[in-house]
PDB file of C-alpha atoms in Angstrom:
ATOM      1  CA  UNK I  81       0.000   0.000   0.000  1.00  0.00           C
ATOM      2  CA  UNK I  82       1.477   3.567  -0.750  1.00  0.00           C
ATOM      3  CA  UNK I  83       1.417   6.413   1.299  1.00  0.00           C
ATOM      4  CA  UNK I  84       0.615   9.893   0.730  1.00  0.00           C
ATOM      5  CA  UNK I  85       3.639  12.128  -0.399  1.00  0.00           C
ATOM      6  CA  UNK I  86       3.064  15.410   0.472  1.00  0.00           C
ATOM      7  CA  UNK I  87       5.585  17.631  -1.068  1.00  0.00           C
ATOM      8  CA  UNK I  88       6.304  21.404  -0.570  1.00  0.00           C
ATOM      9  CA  UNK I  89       6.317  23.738  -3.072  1.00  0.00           C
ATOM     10  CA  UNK I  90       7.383  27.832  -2.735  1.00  0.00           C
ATOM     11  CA  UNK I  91       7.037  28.796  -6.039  1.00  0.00           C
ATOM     12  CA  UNK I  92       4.974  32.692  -6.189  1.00  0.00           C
ATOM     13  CA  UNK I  93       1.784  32.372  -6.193  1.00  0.00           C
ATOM     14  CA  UNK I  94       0.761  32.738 -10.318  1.00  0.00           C
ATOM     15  CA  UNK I  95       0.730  30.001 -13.356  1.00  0.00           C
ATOM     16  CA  UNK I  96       4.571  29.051 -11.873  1.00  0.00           C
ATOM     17  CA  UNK I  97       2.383  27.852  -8.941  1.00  0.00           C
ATOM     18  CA  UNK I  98      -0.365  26.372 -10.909  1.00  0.00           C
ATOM     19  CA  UNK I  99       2.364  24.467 -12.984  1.00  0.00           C
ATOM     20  CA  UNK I 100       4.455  23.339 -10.300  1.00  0.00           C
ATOM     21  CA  UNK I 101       0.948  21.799  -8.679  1.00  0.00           C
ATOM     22  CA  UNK I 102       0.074  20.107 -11.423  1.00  0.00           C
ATOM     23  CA  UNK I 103       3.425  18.588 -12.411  1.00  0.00           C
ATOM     24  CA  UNK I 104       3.424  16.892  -8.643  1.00  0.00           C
ATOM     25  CA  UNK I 105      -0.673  16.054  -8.773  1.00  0.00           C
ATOM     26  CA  UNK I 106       0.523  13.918 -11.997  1.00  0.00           C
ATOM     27  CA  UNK I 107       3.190  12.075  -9.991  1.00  0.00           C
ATOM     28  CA  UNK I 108       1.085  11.328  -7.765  1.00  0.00           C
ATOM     29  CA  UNK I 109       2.201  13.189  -4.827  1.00  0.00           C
ATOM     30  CA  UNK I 110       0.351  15.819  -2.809  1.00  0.00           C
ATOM     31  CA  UNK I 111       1.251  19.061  -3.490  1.00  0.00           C
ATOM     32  CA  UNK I 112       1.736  21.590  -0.643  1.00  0.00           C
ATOM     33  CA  UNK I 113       1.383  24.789  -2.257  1.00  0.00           C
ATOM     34  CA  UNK I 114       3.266  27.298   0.448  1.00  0.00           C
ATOM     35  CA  UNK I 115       4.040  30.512  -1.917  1.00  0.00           C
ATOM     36  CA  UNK I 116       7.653  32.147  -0.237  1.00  0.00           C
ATOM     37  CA  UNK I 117       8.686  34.662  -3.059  1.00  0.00           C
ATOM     38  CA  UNK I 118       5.949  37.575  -4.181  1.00  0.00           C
ATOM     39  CA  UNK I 119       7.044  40.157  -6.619  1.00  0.00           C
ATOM     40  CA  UNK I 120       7.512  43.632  -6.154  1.00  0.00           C
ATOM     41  CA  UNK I 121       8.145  45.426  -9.505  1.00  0.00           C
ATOM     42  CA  UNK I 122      10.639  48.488  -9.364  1.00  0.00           C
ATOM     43  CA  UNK I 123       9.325  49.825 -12.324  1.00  0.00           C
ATOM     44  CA  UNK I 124      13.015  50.391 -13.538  1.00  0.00           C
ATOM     45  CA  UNK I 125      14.116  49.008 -17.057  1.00  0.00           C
ATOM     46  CA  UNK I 126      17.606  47.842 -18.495  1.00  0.00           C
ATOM     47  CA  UNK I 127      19.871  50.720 -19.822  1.00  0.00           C
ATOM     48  CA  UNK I 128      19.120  50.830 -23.326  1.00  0.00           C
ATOM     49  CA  UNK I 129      22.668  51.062 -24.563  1.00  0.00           C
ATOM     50  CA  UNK I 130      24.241  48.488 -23.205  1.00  0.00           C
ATOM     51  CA  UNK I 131      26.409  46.147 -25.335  1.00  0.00           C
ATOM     52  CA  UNK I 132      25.466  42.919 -23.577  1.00  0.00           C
ATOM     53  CA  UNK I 133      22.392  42.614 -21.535  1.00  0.00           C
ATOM     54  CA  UNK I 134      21.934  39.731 -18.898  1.00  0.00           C
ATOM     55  CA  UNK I 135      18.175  38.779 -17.822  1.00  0.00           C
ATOM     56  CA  UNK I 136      18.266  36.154 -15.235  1.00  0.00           C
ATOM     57  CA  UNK I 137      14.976  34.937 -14.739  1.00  0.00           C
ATOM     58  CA  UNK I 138      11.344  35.044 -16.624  1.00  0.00           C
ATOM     59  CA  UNK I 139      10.106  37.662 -14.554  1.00  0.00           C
ATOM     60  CA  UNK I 140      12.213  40.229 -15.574  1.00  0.00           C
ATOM     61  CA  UNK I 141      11.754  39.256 -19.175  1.00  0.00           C
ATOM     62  CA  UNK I 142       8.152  39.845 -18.464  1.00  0.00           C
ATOM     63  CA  UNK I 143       8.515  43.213 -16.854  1.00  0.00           C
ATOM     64  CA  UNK I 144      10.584  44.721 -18.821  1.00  0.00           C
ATOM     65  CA  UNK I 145       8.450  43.520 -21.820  1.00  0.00           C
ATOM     66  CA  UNK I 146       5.140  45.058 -19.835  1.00  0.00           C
ATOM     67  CA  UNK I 147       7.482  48.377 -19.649  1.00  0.00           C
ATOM     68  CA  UNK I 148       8.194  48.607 -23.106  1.00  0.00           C
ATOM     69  CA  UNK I 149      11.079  48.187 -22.958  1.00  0.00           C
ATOM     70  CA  UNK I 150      13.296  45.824 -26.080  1.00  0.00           C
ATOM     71  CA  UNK I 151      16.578  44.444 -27.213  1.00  0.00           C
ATOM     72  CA  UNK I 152      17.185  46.401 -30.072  1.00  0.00           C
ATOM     73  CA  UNK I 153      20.918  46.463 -31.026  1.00  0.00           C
ATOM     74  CA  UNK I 154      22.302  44.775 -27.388  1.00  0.00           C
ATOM     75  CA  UNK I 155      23.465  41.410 -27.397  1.00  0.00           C
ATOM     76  CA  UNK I 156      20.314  39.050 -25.254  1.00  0.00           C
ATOM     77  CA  UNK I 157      21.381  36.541 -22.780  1.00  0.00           C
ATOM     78  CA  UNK I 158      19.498  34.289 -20.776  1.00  0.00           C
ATOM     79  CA  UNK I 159      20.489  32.885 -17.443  1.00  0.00           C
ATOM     80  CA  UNK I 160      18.546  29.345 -19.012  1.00  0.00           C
ATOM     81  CA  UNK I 161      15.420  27.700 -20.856  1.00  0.00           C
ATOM     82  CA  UNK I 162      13.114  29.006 -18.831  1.00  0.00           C
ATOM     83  CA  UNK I 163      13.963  32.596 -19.210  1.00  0.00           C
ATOM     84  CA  UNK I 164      14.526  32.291 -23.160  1.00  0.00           C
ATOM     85  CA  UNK I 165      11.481  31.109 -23.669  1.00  0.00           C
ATOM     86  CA  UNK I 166       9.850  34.047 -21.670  1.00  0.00           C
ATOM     87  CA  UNK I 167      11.860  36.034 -24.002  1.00  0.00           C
ATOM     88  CA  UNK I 168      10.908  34.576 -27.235  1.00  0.00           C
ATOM     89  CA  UNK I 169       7.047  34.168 -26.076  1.00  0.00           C
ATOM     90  CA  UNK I 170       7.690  38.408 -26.123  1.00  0.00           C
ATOM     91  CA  UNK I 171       9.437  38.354 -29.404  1.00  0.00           C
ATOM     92  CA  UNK I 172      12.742  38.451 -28.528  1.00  0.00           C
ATOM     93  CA  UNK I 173      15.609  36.774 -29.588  1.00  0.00           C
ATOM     94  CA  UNK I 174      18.152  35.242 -27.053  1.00  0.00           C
ATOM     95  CA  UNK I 175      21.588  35.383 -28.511  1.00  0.00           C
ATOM     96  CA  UNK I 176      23.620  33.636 -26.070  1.00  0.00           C
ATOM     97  CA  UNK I 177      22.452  31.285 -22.931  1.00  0.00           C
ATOM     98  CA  UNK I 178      25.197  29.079 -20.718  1.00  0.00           C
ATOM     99  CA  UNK I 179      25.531  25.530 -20.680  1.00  0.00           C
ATOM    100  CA  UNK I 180      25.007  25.431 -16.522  1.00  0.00           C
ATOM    101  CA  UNK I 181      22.098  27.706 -15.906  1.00  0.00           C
ATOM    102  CA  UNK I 182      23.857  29.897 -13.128  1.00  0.00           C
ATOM    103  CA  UNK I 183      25.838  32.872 -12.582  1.00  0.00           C
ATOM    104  CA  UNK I 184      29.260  30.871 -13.012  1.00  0.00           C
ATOM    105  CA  UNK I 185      27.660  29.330 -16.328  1.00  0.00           C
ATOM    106  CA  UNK I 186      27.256  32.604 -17.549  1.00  0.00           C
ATOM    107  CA  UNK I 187      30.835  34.311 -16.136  1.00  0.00           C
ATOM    108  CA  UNK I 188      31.942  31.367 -18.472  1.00  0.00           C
ATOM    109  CA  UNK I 189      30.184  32.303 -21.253  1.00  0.00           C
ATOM    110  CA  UNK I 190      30.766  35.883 -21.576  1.00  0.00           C
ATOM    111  CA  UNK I 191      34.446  35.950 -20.187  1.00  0.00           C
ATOM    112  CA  UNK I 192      36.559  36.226 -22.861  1.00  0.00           C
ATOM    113  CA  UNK I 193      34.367  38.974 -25.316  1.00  0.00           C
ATOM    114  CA  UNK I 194      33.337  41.365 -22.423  1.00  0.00           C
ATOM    115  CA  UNK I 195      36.100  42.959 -21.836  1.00  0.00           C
ATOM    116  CA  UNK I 196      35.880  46.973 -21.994  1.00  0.00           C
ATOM    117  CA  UNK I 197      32.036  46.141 -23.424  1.00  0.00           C
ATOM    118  CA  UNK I 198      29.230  47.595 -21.321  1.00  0.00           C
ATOM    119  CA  UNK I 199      27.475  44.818 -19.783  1.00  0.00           C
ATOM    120  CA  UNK I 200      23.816  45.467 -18.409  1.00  0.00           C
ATOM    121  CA  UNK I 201      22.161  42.665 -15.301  1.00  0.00           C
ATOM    122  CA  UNK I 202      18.657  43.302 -14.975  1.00  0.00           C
ATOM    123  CA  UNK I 203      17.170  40.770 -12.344  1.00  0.00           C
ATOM    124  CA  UNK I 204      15.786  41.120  -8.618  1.00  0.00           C
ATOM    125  CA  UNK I 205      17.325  42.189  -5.322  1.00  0.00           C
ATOM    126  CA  UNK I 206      18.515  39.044  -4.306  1.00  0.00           C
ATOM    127  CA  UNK I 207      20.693  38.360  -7.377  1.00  0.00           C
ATOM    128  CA  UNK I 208      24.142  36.557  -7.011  1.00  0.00           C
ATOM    129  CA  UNK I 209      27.212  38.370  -6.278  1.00  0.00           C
ATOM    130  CA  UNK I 210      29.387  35.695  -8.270  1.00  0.00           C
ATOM    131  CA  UNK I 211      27.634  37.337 -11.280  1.00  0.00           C
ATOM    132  CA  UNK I 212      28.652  40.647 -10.749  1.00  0.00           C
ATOM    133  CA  UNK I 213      32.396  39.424  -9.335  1.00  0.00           C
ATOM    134  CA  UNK I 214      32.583  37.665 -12.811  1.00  0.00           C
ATOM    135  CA  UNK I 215      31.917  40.449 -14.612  1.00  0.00           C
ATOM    136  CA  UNK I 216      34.476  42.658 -12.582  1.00  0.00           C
ATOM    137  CA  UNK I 217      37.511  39.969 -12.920  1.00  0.00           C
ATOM    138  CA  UNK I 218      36.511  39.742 -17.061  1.00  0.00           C
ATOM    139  CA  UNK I 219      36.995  43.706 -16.998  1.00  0.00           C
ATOM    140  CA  UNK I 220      33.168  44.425 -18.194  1.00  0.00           C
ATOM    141  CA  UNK I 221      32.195  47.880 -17.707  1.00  0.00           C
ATOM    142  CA  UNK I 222      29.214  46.440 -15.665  1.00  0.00           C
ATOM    143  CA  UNK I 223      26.158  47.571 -14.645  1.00  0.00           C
ATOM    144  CA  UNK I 224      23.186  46.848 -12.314  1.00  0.00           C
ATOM    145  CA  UNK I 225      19.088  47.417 -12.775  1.00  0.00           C
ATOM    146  CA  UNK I 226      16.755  45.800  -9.966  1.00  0.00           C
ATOM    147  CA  UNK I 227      13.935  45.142 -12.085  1.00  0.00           C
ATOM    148  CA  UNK I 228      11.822  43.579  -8.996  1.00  0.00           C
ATOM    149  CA  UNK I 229      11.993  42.524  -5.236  1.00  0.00           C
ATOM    150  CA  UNK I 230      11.199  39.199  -3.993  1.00  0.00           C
ATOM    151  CA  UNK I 231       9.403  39.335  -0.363  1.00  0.00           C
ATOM    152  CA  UNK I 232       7.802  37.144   1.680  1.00  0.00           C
ATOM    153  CA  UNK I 233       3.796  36.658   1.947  1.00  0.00           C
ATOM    154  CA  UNK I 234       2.924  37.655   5.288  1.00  0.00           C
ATOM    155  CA  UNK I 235       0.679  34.664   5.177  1.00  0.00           C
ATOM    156  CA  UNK I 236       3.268  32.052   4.172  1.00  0.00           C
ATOM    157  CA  UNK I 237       4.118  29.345   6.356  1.00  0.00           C
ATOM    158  CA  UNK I 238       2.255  25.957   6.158  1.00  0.00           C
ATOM    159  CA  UNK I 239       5.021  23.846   5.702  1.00  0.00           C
ATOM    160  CA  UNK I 240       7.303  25.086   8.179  1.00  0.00           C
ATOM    161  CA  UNK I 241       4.304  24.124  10.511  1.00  0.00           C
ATOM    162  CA  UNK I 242       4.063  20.882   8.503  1.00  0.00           C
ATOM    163  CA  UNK I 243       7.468  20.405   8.659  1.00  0.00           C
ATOM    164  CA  UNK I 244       8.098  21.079  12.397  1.00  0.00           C
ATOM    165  CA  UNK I 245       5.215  18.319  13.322  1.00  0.00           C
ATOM    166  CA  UNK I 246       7.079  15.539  10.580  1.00  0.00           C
ATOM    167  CA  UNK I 247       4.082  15.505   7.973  1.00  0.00           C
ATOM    168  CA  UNK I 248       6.372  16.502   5.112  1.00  0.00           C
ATOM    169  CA  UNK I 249       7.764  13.663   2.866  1.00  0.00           C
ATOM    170  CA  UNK I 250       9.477  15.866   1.206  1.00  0.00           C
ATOM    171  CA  UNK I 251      10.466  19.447  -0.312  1.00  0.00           C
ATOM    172  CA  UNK I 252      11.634  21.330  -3.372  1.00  0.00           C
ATOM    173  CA  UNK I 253      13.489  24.610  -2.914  1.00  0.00           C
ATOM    174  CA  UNK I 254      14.133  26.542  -6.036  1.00  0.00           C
ATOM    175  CA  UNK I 255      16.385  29.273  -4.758  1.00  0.00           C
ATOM    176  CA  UNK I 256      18.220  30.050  -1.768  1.00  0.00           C
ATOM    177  CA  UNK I 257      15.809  32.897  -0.991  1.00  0.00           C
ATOM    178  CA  UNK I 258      13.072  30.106  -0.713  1.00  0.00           C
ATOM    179  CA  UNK I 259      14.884  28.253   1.821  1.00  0.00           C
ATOM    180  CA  UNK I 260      16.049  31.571   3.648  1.00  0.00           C
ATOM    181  CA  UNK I 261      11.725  32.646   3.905  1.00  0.00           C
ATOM    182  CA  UNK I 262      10.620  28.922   4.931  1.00  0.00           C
ATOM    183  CA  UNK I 263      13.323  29.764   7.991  1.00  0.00           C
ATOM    184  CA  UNK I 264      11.581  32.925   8.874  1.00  0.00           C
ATOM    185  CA  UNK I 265       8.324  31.351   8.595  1.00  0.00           C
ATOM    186  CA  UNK I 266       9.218  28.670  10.916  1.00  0.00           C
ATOM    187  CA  UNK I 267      11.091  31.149  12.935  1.00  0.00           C
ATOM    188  CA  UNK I 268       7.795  33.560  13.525  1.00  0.00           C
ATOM    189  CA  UNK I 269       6.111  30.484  14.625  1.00  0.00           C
ATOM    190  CA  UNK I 270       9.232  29.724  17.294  1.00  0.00           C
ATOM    191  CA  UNK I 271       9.568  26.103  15.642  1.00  0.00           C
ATOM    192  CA  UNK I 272      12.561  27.213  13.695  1.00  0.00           C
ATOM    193  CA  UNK I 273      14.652  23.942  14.873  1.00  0.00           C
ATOM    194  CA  UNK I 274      11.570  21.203  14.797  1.00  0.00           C
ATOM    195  CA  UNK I 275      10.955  22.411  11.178  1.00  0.00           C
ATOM    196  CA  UNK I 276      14.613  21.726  10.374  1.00  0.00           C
ATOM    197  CA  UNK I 277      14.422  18.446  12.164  1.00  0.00           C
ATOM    198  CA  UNK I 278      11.796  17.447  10.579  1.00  0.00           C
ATOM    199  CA  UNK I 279      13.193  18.756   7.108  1.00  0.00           C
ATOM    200  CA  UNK I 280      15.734  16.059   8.003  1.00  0.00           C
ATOM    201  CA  UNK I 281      13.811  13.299   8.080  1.00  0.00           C
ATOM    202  CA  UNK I 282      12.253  13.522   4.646  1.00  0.00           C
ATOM    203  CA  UNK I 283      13.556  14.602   1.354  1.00  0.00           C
ATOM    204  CA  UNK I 284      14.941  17.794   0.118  1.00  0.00           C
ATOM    205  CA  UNK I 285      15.262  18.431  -3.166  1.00  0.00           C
ATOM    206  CA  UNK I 286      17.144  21.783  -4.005  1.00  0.00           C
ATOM    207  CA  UNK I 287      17.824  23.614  -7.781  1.00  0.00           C
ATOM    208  CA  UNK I 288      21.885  24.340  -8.043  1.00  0.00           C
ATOM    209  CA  UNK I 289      24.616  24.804  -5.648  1.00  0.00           C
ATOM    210  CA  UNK I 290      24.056  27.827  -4.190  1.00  0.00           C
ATOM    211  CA  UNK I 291      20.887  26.857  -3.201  1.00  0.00           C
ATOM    212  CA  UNK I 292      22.386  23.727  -1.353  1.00  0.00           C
ATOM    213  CA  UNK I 293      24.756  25.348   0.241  1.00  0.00           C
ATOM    214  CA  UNK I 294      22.242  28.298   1.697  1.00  0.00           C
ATOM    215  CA  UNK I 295      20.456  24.775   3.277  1.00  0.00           C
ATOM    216  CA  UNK I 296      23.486  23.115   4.400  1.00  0.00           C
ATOM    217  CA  UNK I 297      24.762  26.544   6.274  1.00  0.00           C
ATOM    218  CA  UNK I 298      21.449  26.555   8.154  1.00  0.00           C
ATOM    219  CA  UNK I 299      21.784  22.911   9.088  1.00  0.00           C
ATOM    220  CA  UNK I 300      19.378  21.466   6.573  1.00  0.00           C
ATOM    221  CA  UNK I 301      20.336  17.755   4.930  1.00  0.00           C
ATOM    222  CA  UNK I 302      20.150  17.896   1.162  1.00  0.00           C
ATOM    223  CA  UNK I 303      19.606  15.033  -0.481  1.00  0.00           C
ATOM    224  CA  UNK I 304      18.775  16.180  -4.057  1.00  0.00           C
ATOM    225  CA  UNK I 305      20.688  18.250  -7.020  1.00  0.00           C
ATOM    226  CA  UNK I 306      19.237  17.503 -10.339  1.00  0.00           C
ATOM    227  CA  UNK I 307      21.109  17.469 -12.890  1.00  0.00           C
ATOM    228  CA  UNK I 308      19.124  20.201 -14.637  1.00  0.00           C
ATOM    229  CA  UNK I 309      18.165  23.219 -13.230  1.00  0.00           C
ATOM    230  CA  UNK I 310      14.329  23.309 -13.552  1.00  0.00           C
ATOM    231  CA  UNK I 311      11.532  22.834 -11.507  1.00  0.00           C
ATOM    232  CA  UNK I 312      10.633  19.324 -13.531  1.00  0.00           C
ATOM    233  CA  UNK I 313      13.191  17.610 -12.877  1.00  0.00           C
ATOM    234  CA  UNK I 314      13.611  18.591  -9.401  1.00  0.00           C
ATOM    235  CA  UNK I 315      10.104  17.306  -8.745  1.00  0.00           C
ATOM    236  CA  UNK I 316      10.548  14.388 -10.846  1.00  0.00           C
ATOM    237  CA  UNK I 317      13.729  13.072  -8.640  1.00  0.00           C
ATOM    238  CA  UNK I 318      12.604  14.140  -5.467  1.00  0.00           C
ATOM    239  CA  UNK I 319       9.334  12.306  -5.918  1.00  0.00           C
ATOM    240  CA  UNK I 320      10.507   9.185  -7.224  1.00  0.00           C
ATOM    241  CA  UNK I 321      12.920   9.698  -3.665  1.00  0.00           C
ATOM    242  CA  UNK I 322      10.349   9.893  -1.576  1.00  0.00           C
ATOM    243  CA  UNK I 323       7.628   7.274  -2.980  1.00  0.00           C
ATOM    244  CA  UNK I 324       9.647   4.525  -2.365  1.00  0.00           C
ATOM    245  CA  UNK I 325      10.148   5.829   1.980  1.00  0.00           C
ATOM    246  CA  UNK I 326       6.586   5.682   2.141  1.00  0.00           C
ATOM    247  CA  UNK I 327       5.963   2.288   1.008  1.00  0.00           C
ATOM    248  CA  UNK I 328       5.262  -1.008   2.182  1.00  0.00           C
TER     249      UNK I 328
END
């Protein structure tokens, strides 16, 4: 007989949400829908003369898009698939995108053609330094737009309550900003070290390094890296991880 999996989800609350919730409904878990990012638009755009410009997520795609702003002459990146096709469902065209979907993927990309160019990073407030170091070491004549912030719902917290009384099989953090709000949420409730205990006795399932270490520093046990960096295949492994615990 199996067991319910009941899985954790933090994507914000719009179709990322939706998706994520149906991807885990048709592996036959139990989603746990816990929203820890909402999005806080700066109203600020990219430069517009910027040689290279670097969009790290789909949400920046989409606000600059809503802003009016475009690519014209710049040289497009994308941070990964996700973002490129947020740009191309605006009707742009990504010129360059990494190998490894992270800031070091895309230091190694653009490293040896940016020097002296001016390079543009238009993401959130919580963006990774290691982008901006890279940039500085390759001798870009860098630059910096917060498009959006990323806080925390006030009402978030179900699954560090969840969590703290062991009725999570499992989780999937998607940044380390995700993992950094669960804390608080647990924290506000005082059951900051029962929701990491119990975090440690079922499965978490993180997207890239930086994100495991942010969960290792705070004491939490990962068990899961995909190999790609998207929310599918993070689901995909950490269910199929989890199924088999609750089993008999």
């Amino acid at each position: 007989m199996t067991q319910e999996v009941r899985v954790a989800v933090f994507r914000p609350d719009d179709e990322r949400l939706e998706t994520a919730v149906d991807l885990l409904d048709s592996l036959g878990a139990t989603p746990v829908a816990d929203p820890m990012l909402a999005i806080e638009s700066t109203g600020a755009v990219p430069a517009p003369d910027a040689d290279y410009t670097i969009f790290t997520s789909k949400t920046g795609i989409e606000l600059a898009a809503e802003a009016g702003w475009s690519p014209d002459e710049t040289t497009l990146v994308s941070i990964g698939s996700g973002t490129t096709a947020a740009a191309e469902g605006v009707g742009w065209e990504v010129d360059k995108e990494p190998e490894t979907y992270s800031s070091t993927g895309l230091v190694d990309l653009l490293s040896g053609e940016i020097a002296g160019k001016r390079v543009e990073v238009a993401r959130s407030d919580h963006g990774s330094q290691v982008l901006l170091d890279g940039l500085e070491e390759a001798d870009a004549d860098w630059s910096e737009t917060v498009l959006y912030k990323l806080v925390r719902p006030p009402e978030s917290g179900i699954s560090a309550e969840m969590a703290a009384e062991g009725d999570l099989e499992a989780v999937a953090f998607t940044s380390s900003l995700t993992v950094d709000h669960f804390l608080a949420a647990a924290a506000e409730r005082g059951s900051r070290e029962a929701a990491i205990e119990g975090l440690n006795k079922a499965v978490v399932g993180v997207i890239g390094e930086p994100t495991r270490e942010t969960a290792e520093e705070h004491g939490i046990d990962v068990d899961i890296v995909p190999d790609e960096a998207t929310f599918e295949a993070l689901a995909t492994v950490v269910v199929e991880e989890a199924a088999p615990s609750y089993s008999e």
